[in-house]
Amino acid sequence: MQDDYAISEISLEGYQVVRGQHFSRIIEPSCTLWYSSIAFNAAAYNALNDCDCVSVLVNGDTQCIIVKPVPSKDRDAVNWSRKRVKQKCEKIECSRFAHQVFDLWGWDRELHYRTIGRLVMVDMKLMLLFDFSKPELWRGQKMVSELE
């Protein structure tokens, strides 16, 4: 009688790695930029403890965006409160900002760009860093490619 749980050695020849972008990233914070707006998923709100307002910082050279919690009375506060998005991604209108970013980074206006964020500490404060140097490119609901 053969042991159904015996471990046998096999070769990985002929197998291909399935890229991570093909799997759900709902638990990872993400940021998406359109030519007229920006959006964050629920995981981004959770990562910053559901704060009501943030400040958005851009580094044109590294193509990174940092999102940091700020009080609502802060001069540059953006209301991104999760209460307004009902657990899903909702666009925040920001045409001037988006146009500048698209022009600066040479992006196609017909596409939108998404990247996964990670928590970082700056001066003992928790923030989200979104690196757009290698974003996913989307047209509607379909991913077009990933910048390499």
XYZ file of C-alpha atoms in Angstrom:
148
model
C 0.000 0.000 0.000
C 1.432 3.360 -1.083
C 1.801 6.165 1.442
C -0.403 9.038 0.130
C 1.550 11.576 2.160
C 5.080 10.632 1.094
C 7.112 13.579 -0.149
C 8.792 13.005 -3.477
C 11.486 15.057 -5.198
C 10.408 16.777 -8.433
C 11.941 19.189 -10.927
C 10.749 22.772 -11.405
C 11.676 22.641 -15.075
C 8.850 23.964 -17.221
C 7.244 25.954 -14.401
C 6.934 29.728 -14.593
C 6.620 32.115 -11.682
C 3.202 33.757 -11.484
C 3.692 37.481 -10.916
C 2.384 38.817 -7.629
C 0.163 41.422 -9.316
C -2.168 38.627 -10.443
C -3.247 38.019 -6.844
C -5.507 40.158 -4.708
C -3.741 42.868 -2.763
C -6.767 44.043 -0.859
C -4.915 43.887 2.467
C -2.018 46.042 1.188
C -2.322 49.831 1.077
C -2.523 51.109 -2.490
C -2.692 54.454 -4.236
C -4.049 55.058 -7.724
C -3.504 58.204 -9.778
C -5.721 59.295 -12.668
C -5.134 62.413 -14.747
C -7.652 64.271 -12.591
C -7.806 62.440 -9.271
C -6.194 60.208 -6.672
C -7.600 57.314 -4.629
C -6.510 55.132 -1.739
C -7.895 51.734 -0.798
C -9.327 50.826 2.616
C -6.018 49.219 3.666
C -4.325 52.624 3.315
C -6.851 54.179 5.699
C -6.383 51.281 8.114
C -2.595 51.606 7.972
C -2.812 55.195 9.220
C -5.368 54.337 11.909
C -8.344 55.787 10.020
C -7.151 59.376 10.436
C -9.468 61.956 8.869
C -6.895 64.182 7.155
C -3.515 63.739 5.528
C -0.881 65.814 3.838
C 0.474 64.596 0.485
C 4.196 65.044 -0.248
C 5.734 64.382 -3.665
C 9.335 63.708 -4.628
C 9.620 64.405 -8.348
C 13.054 62.811 -8.641
C 12.288 59.458 -6.995
C 8.645 59.351 -8.184
C 7.446 58.750 -4.633
C 4.463 60.083 -2.735
C 4.291 60.167 1.054
C 0.978 60.450 2.858
C 1.170 61.639 6.449
C -1.597 62.168 8.993
C -2.235 65.809 9.907
C -4.849 67.673 11.960
C -7.861 68.930 10.003
C -6.827 72.539 10.659
C -3.438 71.987 8.969
C -3.010 74.364 6.034
C -2.365 71.510 3.581
C -4.817 68.979 5.033
C -6.651 66.743 2.570
C -9.848 65.177 3.879
C -9.495 61.522 2.956
C -11.745 60.270 5.744
C -12.741 56.656 5.271
C -16.243 57.576 6.397
C -16.781 59.133 2.981
C -15.561 56.101 1.047
C -17.637 53.327 2.628
C -14.888 50.673 2.628
C -13.916 51.108 -1.009
C -11.710 53.247 -3.153
C -13.244 56.628 -3.967
C -11.527 59.213 -6.121
C -10.500 62.517 -4.616
C -10.564 65.301 -7.217
C -7.148 66.945 -7.658
C -6.795 67.960 -11.317
C -4.003 70.504 -10.892
C -1.887 68.162 -8.782
C -2.503 65.152 -11.036
C -1.734 67.129 -14.215
C 1.577 68.275 -12.724
C 2.533 64.746 -11.676
C 1.602 63.238 -15.050
C 3.581 65.915 -16.890
C 6.565 65.674 -14.535
C 6.776 61.892 -14.757
C 5.894 61.664 -18.469
C 2.808 59.518 -17.984
C 0.083 58.725 -20.513
C -3.079 60.723 -19.693
C -5.307 57.886 -20.922
C -4.038 55.444 -18.281
C -4.148 55.347 -14.516
C -1.256 54.260 -12.342
C -1.359 52.135 -9.209
C 1.246 51.136 -6.679
C 1.392 49.394 -3.337
C 2.434 51.433 -0.305
C 4.442 50.623 2.760
C 4.537 52.081 6.224
C 7.569 54.219 7.055
C 8.644 56.244 10.076
C 9.786 59.841 9.713
C 10.727 61.735 12.874
C 8.913 59.080 14.916
C 5.693 59.589 12.926
C 3.966 56.864 10.928
C 3.451 57.593 7.209
C 2.715 55.744 3.978
C 5.243 55.704 1.146
C 4.012 55.008 -2.388
C 6.803 54.391 -4.913
C 5.530 55.152 -8.424
C 8.865 54.472 -10.154
C 7.511 51.057 -11.242
C 3.710 51.332 -11.115
C 1.051 49.095 -12.575
C -0.581 50.706 -15.625
C -4.353 50.365 -15.959
C -6.929 51.172 -18.619
C -10.350 50.927 -17.019
C -10.533 47.668 -15.057
C -7.776 45.994 -17.074
C -4.090 46.111 -16.213
C -2.102 47.095 -19.305
C 1.394 46.440 -17.957
C 3.872 47.138 -15.235
C 6.647 49.679 -15.783
C 10.029 47.983 -15.437
